mmCIF file of C-alpha atoms in Angstrom:
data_model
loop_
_atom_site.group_PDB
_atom_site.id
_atom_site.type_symbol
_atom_site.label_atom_id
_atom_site.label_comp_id
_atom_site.label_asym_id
_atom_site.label_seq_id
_atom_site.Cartn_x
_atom_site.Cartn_y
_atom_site.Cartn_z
ATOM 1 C CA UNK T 1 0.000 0.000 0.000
ATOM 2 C CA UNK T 2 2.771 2.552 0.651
ATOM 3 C CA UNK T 3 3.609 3.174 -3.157
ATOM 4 C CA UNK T 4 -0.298 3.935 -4.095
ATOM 5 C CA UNK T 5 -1.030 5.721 -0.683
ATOM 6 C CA UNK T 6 2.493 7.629 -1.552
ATOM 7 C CA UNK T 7 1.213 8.841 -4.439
ATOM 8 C CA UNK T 8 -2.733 9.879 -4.044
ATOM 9 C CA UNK T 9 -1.571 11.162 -1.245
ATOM 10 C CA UNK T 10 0.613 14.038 -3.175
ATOM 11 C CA UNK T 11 -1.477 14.258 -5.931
ATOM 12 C CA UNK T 12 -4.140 14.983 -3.213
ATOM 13 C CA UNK T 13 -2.677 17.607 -1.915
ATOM 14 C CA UNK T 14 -1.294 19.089 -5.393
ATOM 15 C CA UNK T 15 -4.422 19.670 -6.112
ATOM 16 C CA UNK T 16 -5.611 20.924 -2.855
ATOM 17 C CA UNK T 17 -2.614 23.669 -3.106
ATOM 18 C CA UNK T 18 -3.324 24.375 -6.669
ATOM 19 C CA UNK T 19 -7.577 25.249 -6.324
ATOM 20 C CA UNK T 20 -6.180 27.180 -2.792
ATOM 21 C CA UNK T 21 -3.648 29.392 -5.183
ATOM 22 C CA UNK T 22 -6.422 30.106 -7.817
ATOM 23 C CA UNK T 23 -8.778 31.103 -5.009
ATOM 24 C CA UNK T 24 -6.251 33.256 -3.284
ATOM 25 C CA UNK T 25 -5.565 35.258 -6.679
ATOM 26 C CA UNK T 26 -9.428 35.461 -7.977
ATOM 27 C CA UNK T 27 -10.906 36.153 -4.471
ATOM 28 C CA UNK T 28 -10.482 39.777 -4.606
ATOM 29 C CA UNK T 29 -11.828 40.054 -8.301
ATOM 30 C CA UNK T 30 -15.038 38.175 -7.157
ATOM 31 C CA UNK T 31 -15.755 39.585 -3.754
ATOM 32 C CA UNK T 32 -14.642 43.239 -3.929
ATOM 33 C CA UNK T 33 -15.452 44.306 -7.804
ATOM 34 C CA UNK T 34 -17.891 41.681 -9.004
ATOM 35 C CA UNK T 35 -19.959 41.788 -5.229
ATOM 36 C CA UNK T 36 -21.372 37.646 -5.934
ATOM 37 C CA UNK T 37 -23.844 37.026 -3.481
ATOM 38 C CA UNK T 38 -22.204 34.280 -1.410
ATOM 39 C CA UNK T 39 -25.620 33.220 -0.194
ATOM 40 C CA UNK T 40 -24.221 30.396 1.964
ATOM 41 C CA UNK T 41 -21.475 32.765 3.915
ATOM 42 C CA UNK T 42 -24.252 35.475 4.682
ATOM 43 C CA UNK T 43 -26.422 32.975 6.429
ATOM 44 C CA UNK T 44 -24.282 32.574 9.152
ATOM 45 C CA UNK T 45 -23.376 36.162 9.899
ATOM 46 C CA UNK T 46 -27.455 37.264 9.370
ATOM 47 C CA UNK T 47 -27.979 35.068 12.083
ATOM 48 C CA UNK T 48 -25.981 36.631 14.640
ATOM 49 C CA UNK T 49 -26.903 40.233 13.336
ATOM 50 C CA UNK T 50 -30.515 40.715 15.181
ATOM 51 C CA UNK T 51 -31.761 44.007 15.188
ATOM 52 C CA UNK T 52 -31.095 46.201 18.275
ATOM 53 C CA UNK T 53 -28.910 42.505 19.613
ATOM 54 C CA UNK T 54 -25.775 45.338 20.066
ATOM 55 C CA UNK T 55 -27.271 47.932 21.773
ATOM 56 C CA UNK T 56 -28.900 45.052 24.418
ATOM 57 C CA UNK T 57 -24.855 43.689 24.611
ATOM 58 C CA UNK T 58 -25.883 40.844 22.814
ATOM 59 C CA UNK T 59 -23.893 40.642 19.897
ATOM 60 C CA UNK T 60 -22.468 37.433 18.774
ATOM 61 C CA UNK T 61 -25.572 35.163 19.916
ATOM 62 C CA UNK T 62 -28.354 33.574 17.635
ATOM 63 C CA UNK T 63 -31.690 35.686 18.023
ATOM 64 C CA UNK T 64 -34.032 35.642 20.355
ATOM 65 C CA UNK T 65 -36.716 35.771 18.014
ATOM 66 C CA UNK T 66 -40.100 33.228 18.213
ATOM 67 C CA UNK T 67 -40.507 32.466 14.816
ATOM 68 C CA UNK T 68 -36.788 32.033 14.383
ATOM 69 C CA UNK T 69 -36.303 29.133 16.531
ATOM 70 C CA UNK T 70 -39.996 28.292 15.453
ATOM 71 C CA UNK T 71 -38.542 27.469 11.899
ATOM 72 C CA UNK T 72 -35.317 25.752 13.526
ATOM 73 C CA UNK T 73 -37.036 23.600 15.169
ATOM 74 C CA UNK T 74 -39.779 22.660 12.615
ATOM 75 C CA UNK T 75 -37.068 22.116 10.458
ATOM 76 C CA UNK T 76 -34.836 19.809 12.613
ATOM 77 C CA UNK T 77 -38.108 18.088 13.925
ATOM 78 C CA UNK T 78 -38.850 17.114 9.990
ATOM 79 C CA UNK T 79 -35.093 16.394 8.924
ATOM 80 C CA UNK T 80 -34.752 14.035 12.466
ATOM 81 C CA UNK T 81 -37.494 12.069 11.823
ATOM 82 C CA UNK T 82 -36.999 11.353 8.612
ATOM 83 C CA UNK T 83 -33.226 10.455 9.286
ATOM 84 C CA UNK T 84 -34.680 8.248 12.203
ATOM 85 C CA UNK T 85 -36.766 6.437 9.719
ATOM 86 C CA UNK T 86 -34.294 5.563 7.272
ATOM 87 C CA UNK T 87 -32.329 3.768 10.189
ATOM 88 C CA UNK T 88 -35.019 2.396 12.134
ATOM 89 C CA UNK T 89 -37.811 1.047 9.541
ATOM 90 C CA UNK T 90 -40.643 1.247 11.785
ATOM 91 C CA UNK T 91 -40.318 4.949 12.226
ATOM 92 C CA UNK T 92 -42.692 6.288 9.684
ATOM 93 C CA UNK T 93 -41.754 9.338 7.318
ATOM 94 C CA UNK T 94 -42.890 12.703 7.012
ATOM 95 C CA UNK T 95 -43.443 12.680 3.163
ATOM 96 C CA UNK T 96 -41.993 15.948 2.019
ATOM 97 C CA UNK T 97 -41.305 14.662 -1.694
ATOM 98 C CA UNK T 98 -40.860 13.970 -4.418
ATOM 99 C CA UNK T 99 -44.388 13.729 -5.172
ATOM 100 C CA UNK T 100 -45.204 13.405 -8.966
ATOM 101 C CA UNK T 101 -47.723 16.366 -9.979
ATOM 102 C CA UNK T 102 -47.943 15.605 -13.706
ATOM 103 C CA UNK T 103 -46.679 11.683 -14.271
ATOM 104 C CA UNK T 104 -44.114 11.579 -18.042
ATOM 105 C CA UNK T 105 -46.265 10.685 -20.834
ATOM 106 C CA UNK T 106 -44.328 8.119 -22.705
ATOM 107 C CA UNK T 107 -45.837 8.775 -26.190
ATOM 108 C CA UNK T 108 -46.255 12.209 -28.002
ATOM 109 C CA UNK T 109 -44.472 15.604 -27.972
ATOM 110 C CA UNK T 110 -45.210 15.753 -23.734
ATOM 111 C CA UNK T 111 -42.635 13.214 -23.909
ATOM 112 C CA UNK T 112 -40.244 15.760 -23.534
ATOM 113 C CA UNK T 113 -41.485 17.685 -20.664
ATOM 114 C CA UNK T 114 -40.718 14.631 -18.197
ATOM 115 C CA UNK T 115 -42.501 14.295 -14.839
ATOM 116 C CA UNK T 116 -43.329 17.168 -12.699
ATOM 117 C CA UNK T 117 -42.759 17.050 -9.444
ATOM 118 C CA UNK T 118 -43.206 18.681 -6.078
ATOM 119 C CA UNK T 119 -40.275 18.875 -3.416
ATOM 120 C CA UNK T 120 -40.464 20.592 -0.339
ATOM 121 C CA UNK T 121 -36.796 19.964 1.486
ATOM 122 C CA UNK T 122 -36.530 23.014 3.871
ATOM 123 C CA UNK T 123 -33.510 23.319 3.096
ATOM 124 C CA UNK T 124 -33.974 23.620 -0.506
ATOM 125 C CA UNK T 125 -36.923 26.305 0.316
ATOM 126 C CA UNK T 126 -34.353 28.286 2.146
ATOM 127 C CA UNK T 127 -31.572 28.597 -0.861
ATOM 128 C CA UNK T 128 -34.623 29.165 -2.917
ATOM 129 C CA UNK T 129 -35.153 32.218 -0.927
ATOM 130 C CA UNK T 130 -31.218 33.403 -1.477
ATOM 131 C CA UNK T 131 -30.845 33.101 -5.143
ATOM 132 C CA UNK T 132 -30.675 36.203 -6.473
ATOM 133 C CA UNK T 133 -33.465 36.855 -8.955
ATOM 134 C CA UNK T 134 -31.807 36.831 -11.591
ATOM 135 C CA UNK T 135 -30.158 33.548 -11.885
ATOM 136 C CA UNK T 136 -34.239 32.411 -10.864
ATOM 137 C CA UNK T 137 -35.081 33.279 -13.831
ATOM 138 C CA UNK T 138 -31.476 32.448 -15.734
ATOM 139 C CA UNK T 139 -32.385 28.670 -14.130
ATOM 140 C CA UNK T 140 -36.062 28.805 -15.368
ATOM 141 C CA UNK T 141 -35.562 30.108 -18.753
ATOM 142 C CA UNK T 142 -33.110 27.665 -19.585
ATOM 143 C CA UNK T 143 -34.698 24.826 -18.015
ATOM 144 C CA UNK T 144 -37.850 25.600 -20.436
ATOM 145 C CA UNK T 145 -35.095 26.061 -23.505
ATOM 146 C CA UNK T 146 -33.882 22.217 -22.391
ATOM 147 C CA UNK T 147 -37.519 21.064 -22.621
ATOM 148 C CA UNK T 148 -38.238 22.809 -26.022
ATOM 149 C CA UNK T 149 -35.425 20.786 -27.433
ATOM 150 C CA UNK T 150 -36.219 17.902 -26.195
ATOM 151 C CA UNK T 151 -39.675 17.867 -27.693
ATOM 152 C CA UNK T 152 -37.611 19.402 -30.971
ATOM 153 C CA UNK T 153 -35.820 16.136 -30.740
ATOM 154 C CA UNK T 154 -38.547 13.717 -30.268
ATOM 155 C CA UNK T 155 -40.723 15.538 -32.953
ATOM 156 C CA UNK T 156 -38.126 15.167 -35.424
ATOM 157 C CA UNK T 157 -38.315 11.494 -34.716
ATOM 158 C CA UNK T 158 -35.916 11.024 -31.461
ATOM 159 C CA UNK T 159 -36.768 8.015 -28.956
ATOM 160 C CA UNK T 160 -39.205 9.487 -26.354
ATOM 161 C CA UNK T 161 -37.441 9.528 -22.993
ATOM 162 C CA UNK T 162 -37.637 11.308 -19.936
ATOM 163 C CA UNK T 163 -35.492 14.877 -20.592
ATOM 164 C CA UNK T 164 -32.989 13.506 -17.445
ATOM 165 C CA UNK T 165 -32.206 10.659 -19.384
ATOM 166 C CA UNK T 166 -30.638 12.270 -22.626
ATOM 167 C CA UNK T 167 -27.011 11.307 -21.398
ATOM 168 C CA UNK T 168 -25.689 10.329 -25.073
ATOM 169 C CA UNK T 169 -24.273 12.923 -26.987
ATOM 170 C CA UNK T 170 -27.538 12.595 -29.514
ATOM 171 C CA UNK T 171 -29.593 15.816 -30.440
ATOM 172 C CA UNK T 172 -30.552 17.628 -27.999
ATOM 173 C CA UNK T 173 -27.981 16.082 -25.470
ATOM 174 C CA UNK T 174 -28.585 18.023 -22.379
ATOM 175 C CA UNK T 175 -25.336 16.842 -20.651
ATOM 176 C CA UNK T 176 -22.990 18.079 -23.265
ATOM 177 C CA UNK T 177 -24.676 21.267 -23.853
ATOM 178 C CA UNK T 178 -24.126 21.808 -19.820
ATOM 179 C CA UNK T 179 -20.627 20.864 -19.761
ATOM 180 C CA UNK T 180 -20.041 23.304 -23.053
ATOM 181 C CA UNK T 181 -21.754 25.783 -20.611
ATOM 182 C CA UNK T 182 -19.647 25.575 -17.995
ATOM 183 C CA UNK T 183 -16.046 25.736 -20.149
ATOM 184 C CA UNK T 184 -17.747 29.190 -21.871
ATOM 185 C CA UNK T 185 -18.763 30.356 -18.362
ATOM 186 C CA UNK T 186 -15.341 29.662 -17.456
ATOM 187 C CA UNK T 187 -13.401 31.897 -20.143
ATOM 188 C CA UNK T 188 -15.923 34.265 -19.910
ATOM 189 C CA UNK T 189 -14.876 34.500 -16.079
ATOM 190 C CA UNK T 190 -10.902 34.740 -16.924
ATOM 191 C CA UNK T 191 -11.771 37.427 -19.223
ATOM 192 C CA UNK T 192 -13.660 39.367 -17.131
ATOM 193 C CA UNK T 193 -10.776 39.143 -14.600
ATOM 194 C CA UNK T 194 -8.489 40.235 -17.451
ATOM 195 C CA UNK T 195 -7.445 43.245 -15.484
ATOM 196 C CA UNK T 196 -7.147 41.886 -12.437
ATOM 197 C CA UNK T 197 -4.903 39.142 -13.270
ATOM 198 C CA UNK T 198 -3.035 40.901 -15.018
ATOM 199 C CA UNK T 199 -2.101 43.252 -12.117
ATOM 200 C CA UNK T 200 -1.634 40.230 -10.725
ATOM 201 C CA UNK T 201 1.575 39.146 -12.927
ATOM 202 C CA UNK T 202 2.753 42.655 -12.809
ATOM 203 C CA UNK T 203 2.817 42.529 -9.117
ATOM 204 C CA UNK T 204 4.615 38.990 -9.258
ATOM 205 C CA UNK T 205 7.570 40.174 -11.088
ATOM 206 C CA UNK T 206 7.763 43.738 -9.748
ATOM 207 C CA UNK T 207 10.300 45.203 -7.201
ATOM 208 C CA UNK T 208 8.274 47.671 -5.362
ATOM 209 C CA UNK T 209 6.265 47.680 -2.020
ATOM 210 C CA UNK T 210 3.130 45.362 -2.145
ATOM 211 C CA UNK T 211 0.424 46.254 -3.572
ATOM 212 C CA UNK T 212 -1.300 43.203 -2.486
ATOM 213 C CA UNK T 213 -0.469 43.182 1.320
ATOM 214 C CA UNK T 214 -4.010 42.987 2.709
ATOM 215 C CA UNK T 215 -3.873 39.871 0.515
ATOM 216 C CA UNK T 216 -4.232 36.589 2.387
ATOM 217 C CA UNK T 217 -1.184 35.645 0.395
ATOM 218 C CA UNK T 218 0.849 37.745 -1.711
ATOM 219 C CA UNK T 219 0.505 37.388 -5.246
ATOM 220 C CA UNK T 220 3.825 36.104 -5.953
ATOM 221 C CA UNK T 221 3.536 33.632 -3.587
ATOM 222 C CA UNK T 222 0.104 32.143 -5.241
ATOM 223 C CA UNK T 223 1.319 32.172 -8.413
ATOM 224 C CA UNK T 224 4.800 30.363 -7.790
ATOM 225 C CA UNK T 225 3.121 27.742 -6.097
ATOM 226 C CA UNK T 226 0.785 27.614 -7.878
ATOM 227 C CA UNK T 227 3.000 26.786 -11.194
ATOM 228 C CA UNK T 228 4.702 23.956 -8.908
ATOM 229 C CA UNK T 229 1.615 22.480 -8.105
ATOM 230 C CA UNK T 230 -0.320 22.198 -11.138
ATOM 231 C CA UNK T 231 2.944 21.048 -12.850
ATOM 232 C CA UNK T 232 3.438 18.456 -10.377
ATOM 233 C CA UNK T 233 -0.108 17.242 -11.165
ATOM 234 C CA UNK T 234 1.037 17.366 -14.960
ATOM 235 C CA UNK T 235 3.706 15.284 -13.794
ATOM 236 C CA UNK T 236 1.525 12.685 -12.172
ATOM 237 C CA UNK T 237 -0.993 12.293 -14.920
ATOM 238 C CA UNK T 238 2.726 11.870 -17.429
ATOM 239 C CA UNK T 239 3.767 8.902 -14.692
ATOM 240 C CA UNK T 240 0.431 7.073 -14.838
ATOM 241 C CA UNK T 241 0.912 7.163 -18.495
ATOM 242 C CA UNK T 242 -0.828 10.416 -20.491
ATOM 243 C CA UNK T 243 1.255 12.091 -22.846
ATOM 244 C CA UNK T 244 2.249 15.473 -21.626
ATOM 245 C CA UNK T 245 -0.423 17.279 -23.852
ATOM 246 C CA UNK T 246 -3.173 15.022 -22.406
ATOM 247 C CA UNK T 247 -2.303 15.547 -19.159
ATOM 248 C CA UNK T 248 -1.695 19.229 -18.961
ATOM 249 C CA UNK T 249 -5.700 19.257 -20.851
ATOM 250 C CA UNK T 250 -7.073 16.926 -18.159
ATOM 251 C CA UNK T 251 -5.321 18.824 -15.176
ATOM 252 C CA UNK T 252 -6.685 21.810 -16.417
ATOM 253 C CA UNK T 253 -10.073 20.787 -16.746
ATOM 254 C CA UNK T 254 -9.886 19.608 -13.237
ATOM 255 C CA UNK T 255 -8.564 22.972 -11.884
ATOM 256 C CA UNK T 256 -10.809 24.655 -14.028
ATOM 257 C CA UNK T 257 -14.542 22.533 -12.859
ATOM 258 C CA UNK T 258 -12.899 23.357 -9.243
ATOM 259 C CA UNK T 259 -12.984 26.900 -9.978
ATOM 260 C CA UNK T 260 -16.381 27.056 -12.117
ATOM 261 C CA UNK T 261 -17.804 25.104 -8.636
ATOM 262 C CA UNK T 262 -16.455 27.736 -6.404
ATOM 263 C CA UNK T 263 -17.904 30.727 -8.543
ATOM 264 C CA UNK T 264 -21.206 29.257 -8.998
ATOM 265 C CA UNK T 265 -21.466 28.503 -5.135
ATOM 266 C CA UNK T 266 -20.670 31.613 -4.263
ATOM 267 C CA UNK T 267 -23.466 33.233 -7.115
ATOM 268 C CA UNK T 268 -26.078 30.588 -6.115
ATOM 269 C CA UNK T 269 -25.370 29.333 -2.610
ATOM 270 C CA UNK T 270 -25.565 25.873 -4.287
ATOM 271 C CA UNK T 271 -22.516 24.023 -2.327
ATOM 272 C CA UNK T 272 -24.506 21.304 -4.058
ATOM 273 C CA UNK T 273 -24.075 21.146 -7.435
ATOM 274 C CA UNK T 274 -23.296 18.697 -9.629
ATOM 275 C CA UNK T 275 -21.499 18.995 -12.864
ATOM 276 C CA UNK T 276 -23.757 18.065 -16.087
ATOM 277 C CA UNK T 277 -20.706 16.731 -17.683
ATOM 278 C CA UNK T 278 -17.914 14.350 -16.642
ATOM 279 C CA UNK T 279 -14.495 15.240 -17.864
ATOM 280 C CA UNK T 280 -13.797 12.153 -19.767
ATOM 281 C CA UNK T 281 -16.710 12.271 -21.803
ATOM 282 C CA UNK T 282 -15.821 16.057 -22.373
ATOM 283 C CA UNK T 283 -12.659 14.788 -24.097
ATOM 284 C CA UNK T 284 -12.965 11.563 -25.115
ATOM 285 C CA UNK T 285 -16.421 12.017 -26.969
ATOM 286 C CA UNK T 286 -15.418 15.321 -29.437
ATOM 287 C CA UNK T 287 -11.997 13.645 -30.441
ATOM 288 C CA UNK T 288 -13.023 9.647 -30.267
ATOM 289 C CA UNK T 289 -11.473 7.103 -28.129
ATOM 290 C CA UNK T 290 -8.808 6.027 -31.147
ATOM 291 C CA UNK T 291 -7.242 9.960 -29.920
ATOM 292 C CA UNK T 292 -6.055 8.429 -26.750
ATOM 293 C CA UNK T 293 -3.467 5.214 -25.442
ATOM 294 C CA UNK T 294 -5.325 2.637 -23.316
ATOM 295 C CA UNK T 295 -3.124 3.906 -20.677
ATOM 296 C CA UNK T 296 -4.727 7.576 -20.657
ATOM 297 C CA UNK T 297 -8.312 6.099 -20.632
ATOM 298 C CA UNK T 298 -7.378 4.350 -17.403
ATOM 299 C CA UNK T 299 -5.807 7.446 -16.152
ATOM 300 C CA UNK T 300 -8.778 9.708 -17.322
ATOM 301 C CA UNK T 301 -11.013 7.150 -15.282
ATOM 302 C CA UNK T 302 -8.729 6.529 -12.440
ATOM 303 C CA UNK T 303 -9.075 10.245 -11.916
ATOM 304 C CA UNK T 304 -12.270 10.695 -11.853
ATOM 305 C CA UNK T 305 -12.707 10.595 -8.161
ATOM 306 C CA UNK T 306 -11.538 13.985 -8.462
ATOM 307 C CA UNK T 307 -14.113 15.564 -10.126
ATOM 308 C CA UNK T 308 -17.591 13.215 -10.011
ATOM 309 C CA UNK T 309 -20.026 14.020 -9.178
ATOM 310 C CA UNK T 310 -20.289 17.146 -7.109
ATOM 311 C CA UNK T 311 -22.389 17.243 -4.120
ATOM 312 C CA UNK T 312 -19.609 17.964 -1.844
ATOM 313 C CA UNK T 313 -18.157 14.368 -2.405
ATOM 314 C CA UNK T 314 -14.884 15.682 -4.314
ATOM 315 C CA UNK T 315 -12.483 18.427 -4.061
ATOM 316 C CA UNK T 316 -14.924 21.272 -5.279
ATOM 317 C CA UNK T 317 -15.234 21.837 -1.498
ATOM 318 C CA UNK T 318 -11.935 22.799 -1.060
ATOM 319 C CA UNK T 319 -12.587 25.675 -3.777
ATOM 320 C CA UNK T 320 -16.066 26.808 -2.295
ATOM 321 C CA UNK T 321 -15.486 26.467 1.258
ATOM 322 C CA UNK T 322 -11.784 28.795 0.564
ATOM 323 C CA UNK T 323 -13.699 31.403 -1.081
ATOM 324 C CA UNK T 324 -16.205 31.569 0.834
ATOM 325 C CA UNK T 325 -13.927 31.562 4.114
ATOM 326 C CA UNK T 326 -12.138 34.735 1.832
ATOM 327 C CA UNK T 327 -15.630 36.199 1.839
#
């Protein structure tokens, strides 16, 4: 075990120090002159921030309000319960969902809208109440755009299936459209940050006093380490068999899903979310399987760990939970 443990081990933390170096040099370009939300980080402090709580020398402490702890405890009551009951099968469960409203229709063009359903997770309500407006309606709109193709697809004679079960790359291939998505929301982000990381560089390689010294690391610093990291994960995927170019693309898209997570948690509050699109179907399916060695598949899949599925079970945690802790 010591030659495998040896080495997830330090690709473990490569990766940990690489995301924790991108974070250090975009934080101040997200919190400070793009504002995100960070829904999940101002839960926490609007707890403690009562009205009047200062002035009564109570600052610091959870409110004192009735319906506050009124909704805590309805909420832990429900969330208890039905914890208890999925340990202890005799404890019966407070049904809060999924409860199909309007079943899938397996034939016609309604094929495409799926099965509507009704979910009423509290905590789900709550984030519902955080998301900005806008990205409501961004996350609406496009939902409705996703069901539109989908009945485009089975109109123009496409196998009737539920729209979460277009995982193929066929027309209108939901999956791959998200994972497009999310690379062109990612260079859109690096060039809005043009300026920013620029000054960035020019602080890295210039002489003078810091410009950056309120930073929680200096520039130079980030960006040196960073470089060692990430090419220490380039390294890695090049011993477990990639050619250099594959393995400097997969590393990046790695780095670059942990930073996409991070932004969109800290727009959304969604410390949830999953990514449409796994990385090896990102690159294996535009360029075909005969593009790659056997010995990069196995790499590609031996890696995913690192990115699948979201949900907190991966390193996108390290990402949100650093910028976030920034915030």
């Amino acid at each position: 075990w010591r030659t495998p443990l040896l080495a997830w081990s330090a690709f473990m933390v490569l990766s940990f120090l690489a995301c924790l170096c991108v974070m250090v040099v975009l934080q101040r370009q997200w919190i400070s002159k793009e504002r995100l939300s960070f829904p999940l980080a101002q839960v926490p402090l609007e707890i403690i921030r009562e009205s009047g709580a200062a002035e009564e020398g109570r600052s610091g402490r959870l409110p004192t309000g009735g319906v506050f702890w009124l909704g805590i405890s309805a909420s832990f009551l429900v969330n208890f319960v039905n914890s208890l009951a999925d340990r202890v099968p005799a404890v019966p469960r407070i049904p809060l969902g999924p409860v199909a409203l309007i079943p899938w229709q397996r034939v016609g063009l309604l094929a495409g809208v799926g099965e509507i359903t009704l979910v009423l997770w509290p905590w789900m309500i709550a984030i519902a109440y955080l998301i900005p407006k806008e990205l409501s309606f961004s996350a609406w709109f496009f939902w409705l755009v996703d069901v539109a193709l989908t009945v485009a697809a089975i109109a123009a004679g496409a196998e009737p299936q539920r729209p979460e079960e277009w995982f193929d790359s066929t027309f209108p291939a939901p999956r791959y459209q998200g994972g497009g998505a999310v690379l062109a929301l990612g260079l859109w982000v690096l060039w809005i940050a043009r300026r920013h990381l620029a000054g960035a560089v020019r602080m890295t390689f210039s002489s003078s006093a810091r410009a950056d010294a309120e930073e929680p690391l200096s520039y130079r610093a980030a960006l040196a380490a960073f470089a060692l990291s990430f090419a220490g994960m380039v390294y890695f995927g090049w011993l477990a068999g990639c050619r250099v170019i594959v393995s400097l693309m997969l590393m990046a898209l790695i780095v670059g899903y942990y930073m996409m997570w991070a932004r969109l948690r800290a727009e959304t509050g969604l410390g949830f979310l999953p990514f449409p699109l796994e990385i090896q179907n990102a690159v294996v399916v535009p360029f075909g399987t005969g593009v790659f060695t056997p010995r990069e598949h196995v790499a590609m899949i031996s890696t995913r760990w690192a990115f699948f599925p979201g949900f907190g079970y991966s390193y996108e945690v390290v990402t949100g939970n650093a910028l976030e802790a920034f915030k």
